[in-house]
Coordinates of C-alpha atoms in Angstrom, one line a residue:
M1 CA -79.4 -80.2 56.6
R2 CA -78.4 -81.1 53.1
K3 CA -74.8 -81.0 54.2
L4 CA -75.5 -83.3 57.0
I5 CA -77.1 -85.9 54.6
I6 CA -74.3 -85.7 52.1
G7 CA -71.8 -86.2 55.0
F8 CA -73.6 -89.2 56.2
A9 CA -73.8 -90.7 52.8
A10 CA -70.1 -90.1 52.2
L11 CA -69.4 -91.6 55.5
A12 CA -71.5 -94.8 54.7
I13 CA -69.7 -95.1 51.3
C14 CA -66.3 -95.0 53.0
L15 CA -67.3 -97.5 55.6
L16 CA -68.6 -99.9 52.9
G17 CA -65.3 -99.5 51.0
V18 CA -63.3 -100.3 54.0
A19 CA -65.5 -103.4 54.8
S20 CA -65.3 -104.7 51.3
V21 CA -61.5 -104.4 51.2
N22 CA -61.3 -106.3 54.5
M23 CA -63.7 -109.1 53.3
E24 CA -61.7 -109.5 50.2
S25 CA -58.4 -109.7 52.0
W26 CA -59.9 -112.3 54.5
A27 CA -61.2 -114.3 51.4
A28 CA -57.6 -114.3 50.1
G29 CA -56.3 -115.7 53.2
A30 CA -55.0 -112.6 55.0
D31 CA -55.1 -114.1 58.5
W32 CA -51.5 -114.9 58.1
T33 CA -51.1 -115.7 62.0
M34 CA -53.4 -118.7 61.5
S35 CA -51.7 -122.1 61.3
P36 CA -51.6 -123.7 57.8
V37 CA -53.9 -126.5 59.1
K38 CA -56.5 -124.1 60.4
A39 CA -56.3 -122.1 57.2
V40 CA -57.2 -125.3 55.1
E41 CA -60.0 -126.1 57.6
R42 CA -61.4 -122.6 57.2
Y43 CA -61.0 -122.3 53.5
K44 CA -62.3 -125.6 52.4
D45 CA -63.1 -124.8 48.8
K46 CA -60.3 -125.6 46.3
G47 CA -59.1 -122.5 44.9
S48 CA -59.9 -120.2 47.9
L49 CA -56.3 -119.9 49.2
H50 CA -54.1 -117.1 47.5
S51 CA -50.6 -116.0 48.4
P52 CA -50.3 -112.4 49.8
Y53 CA -46.9 -112.5 47.9
D54 CA -48.0 -113.3 44.5
K55 CA -46.9 -110.1 43.1
D56 CA -43.7 -109.5 45.1
Y57 CA -42.6 -113.0 46.2
E58 CA -39.0 -112.1 45.7
K59 CA -39.0 -109.6 48.7
V60 CA -39.7 -112.6 51.1
A61 CA -37.9 -115.4 49.3
D62 CA -34.8 -115.3 51.5
E63 CA -36.9 -115.5 54.7
G64 CA -38.8 -118.4 53.0
H65 CA -35.7 -120.2 52.3
K66 CA -34.6 -119.8 56.0
I67 CA -38.0 -121.4 57.1
Y68 CA -37.6 -124.1 54.4
M69 CA -34.2 -125.0 55.7
G70 CA -35.4 -124.8 59.3
L71 CA -38.2 -127.3 58.7
S72 CA -35.6 -129.7 57.1
C73 CA -37.4 -129.6 53.8
N74 CA -33.9 -129.8 52.2
G75 CA -33.6 -133.3 53.5
C76 CA -36.0 -134.5 50.7
H77 CA -36.0 -131.7 48.1
G78 CA -32.3 -130.5 48.5
G79 CA -31.1 -127.2 50.0
G80 CA -31.6 -125.3 46.6
G81 CA -34.8 -127.2 45.8
G82 CA -33.0 -129.4 43.1
G83 CA -34.4 -132.7 44.6
G84 CA -32.9 -135.8 46.1
M85 CA -35.1 -138.5 47.3
C86 CA -38.2 -136.6 46.5
P87 CA -39.1 -134.3 43.4
P88 CA -37.2 -131.3 42.7
L89 CA -38.7 -127.7 43.1
T90 CA -36.7 -126.3 40.4
N91 CA -37.9 -128.0 37.1
S92 CA -41.1 -127.7 35.0
V93 CA -42.8 -130.9 36.4
W94 CA -45.5 -130.0 38.9
V95 CA -47.0 -133.4 40.1
Y96 CA -50.3 -131.8 41.5
G97 CA -50.2 -128.3 40.0
K98 CA -48.4 -125.2 40.7
D99 CA -51.3 -122.9 41.8
D100 CA -51.2 -121.2 45.3
D101 CA -54.0 -123.2 46.7
T102 CA -52.6 -126.7 45.4
L103 CA -49.2 -125.9 46.9
F104 CA -50.5 -124.6 50.1
R105 CA -52.7 -127.8 50.6
L106 CA -50.1 -130.2 49.4
V107 CA -47.6 -128.9 51.9
T108 CA -50.1 -128.6 54.7
L109 CA -52.0 -131.9 54.3
G110 CA -49.4 -134.1 52.3
S111 CA -50.0 -135.9 49.1
Q112 CA -52.2 -138.8 50.4
A113 CA -54.7 -136.4 52.1
L114 CA -54.6 -134.1 49.0
Q115 CA -55.9 -137.1 47.0
D116 CA -58.4 -138.5 49.6
Q117 CA -60.0 -135.0 50.7
Y118 CA -59.9 -133.3 47.4
G119 CA -59.9 -136.1 44.8
M120 CA -56.7 -134.6 43.4
K121 CA -54.7 -136.8 40.9
R122 CA -51.2 -136.6 39.9
V123 CA -51.0 -134.5 36.7
G124 CA -47.3 -134.8 36.3
S125 CA -44.7 -137.3 36.8
E126 CA -41.1 -137.5 38.2
N127 CA -38.5 -140.1 38.1
V128 CA -38.0 -139.6 41.9
V129 CA -41.3 -140.1 43.5
G130 CA -42.1 -140.2 47.1
P131 CA -45.2 -139.3 49.2
M132 CA -45.2 -135.8 50.5
P133 CA -45.8 -135.8 54.4
A134 CA -48.1 -133.4 55.9
M135 CA -46.0 -130.5 57.0
G136 CA -48.8 -128.3 58.1
P137 CA -48.7 -129.2 61.8
S138 CA -44.7 -128.3 61.8
I139 CA -45.3 -124.8 60.2
K140 CA -46.1 -122.2 62.8
T141 CA -48.2 -119.8 60.6
S142 CA -49.7 -119.6 57.2
D143 CA -47.5 -116.6 56.5
D144 CA -44.4 -118.9 57.1
L145 CA -45.8 -121.4 54.4
W146 CA -46.5 -118.5 52.0
K147 CA -43.0 -117.4 52.4
I148 CA -41.8 -121.0 51.6
I149 CA -43.9 -120.9 48.5
A150 CA -42.6 -117.5 47.6
W151 CA -39.0 -119.0 47.8
I152 CA -40.0 -121.9 45.7
R153 CA -41.4 -119.3 43.1
S154 CA -38.0 -117.5 43.2
V155 CA -36.1 -120.6 42.4
N156 CA -38.5 -121.8 39.8
P157 CA -39.7 -119.5 37.2
S158 CA -42.0 -122.0 35.7
S159 CA -44.1 -122.0 39.1
V160 CA -45.1 -118.3 38.2
P161 CA -48.1 -118.1 36.0
G162 CA -46.6 -117.6 32.5
G163 CA -43.1 -118.5 33.6
K164 CA -40.7 -121.0 32.1
S165 CA -38.1 -123.0 33.9
N166 CA -34.5 -122.8 33.2
V167 CA -34.2 -126.5 34.1
P168 CA -35.2 -129.0 31.6
P169 CA -37.8 -131.7 32.7
P170 CA -36.3 -135.1 33.8
P171 CA -35.7 -137.7 31.0
T172 CA -38.4 -140.4 30.9
F173 CA -37.4 -144.1 30.8
D174 CA -40.1 -146.2 28.9

């Protein structure tokens, strides 16, 4: 009888462990098949979206670049992320911030909705300024957007916590 009770206790502990892992993954945005728009609707709280590739972003960077090019992000930000008619993705200036949640929401909702819905203000300034359109409806899955963000991190070391950019910030004209 004692072995049976110990067996049930061990099973219960294992099941609780599996459930807690799944809950944490879900909270970290693990439903990667969900569209970015649905992810932002589900995870309303600022700071609740986290990249599944934060530790190994380089592994999916090439795939992210292909998605970036396929969505014509290069039309505004350049093929290598160096900018054009919109801010570059390769220097140390992050207009709204560089954390996973901010980048995911910015690309999904666009800059105006980011300001309106979350009260976010510009924390950086670029010489080339243009509003970011809402790209969320054009991106098939949250996983695709996380891969684009992984590519951005691969071309811009300053986007990684503790990283520094190889590209100097733009000059300011006062």
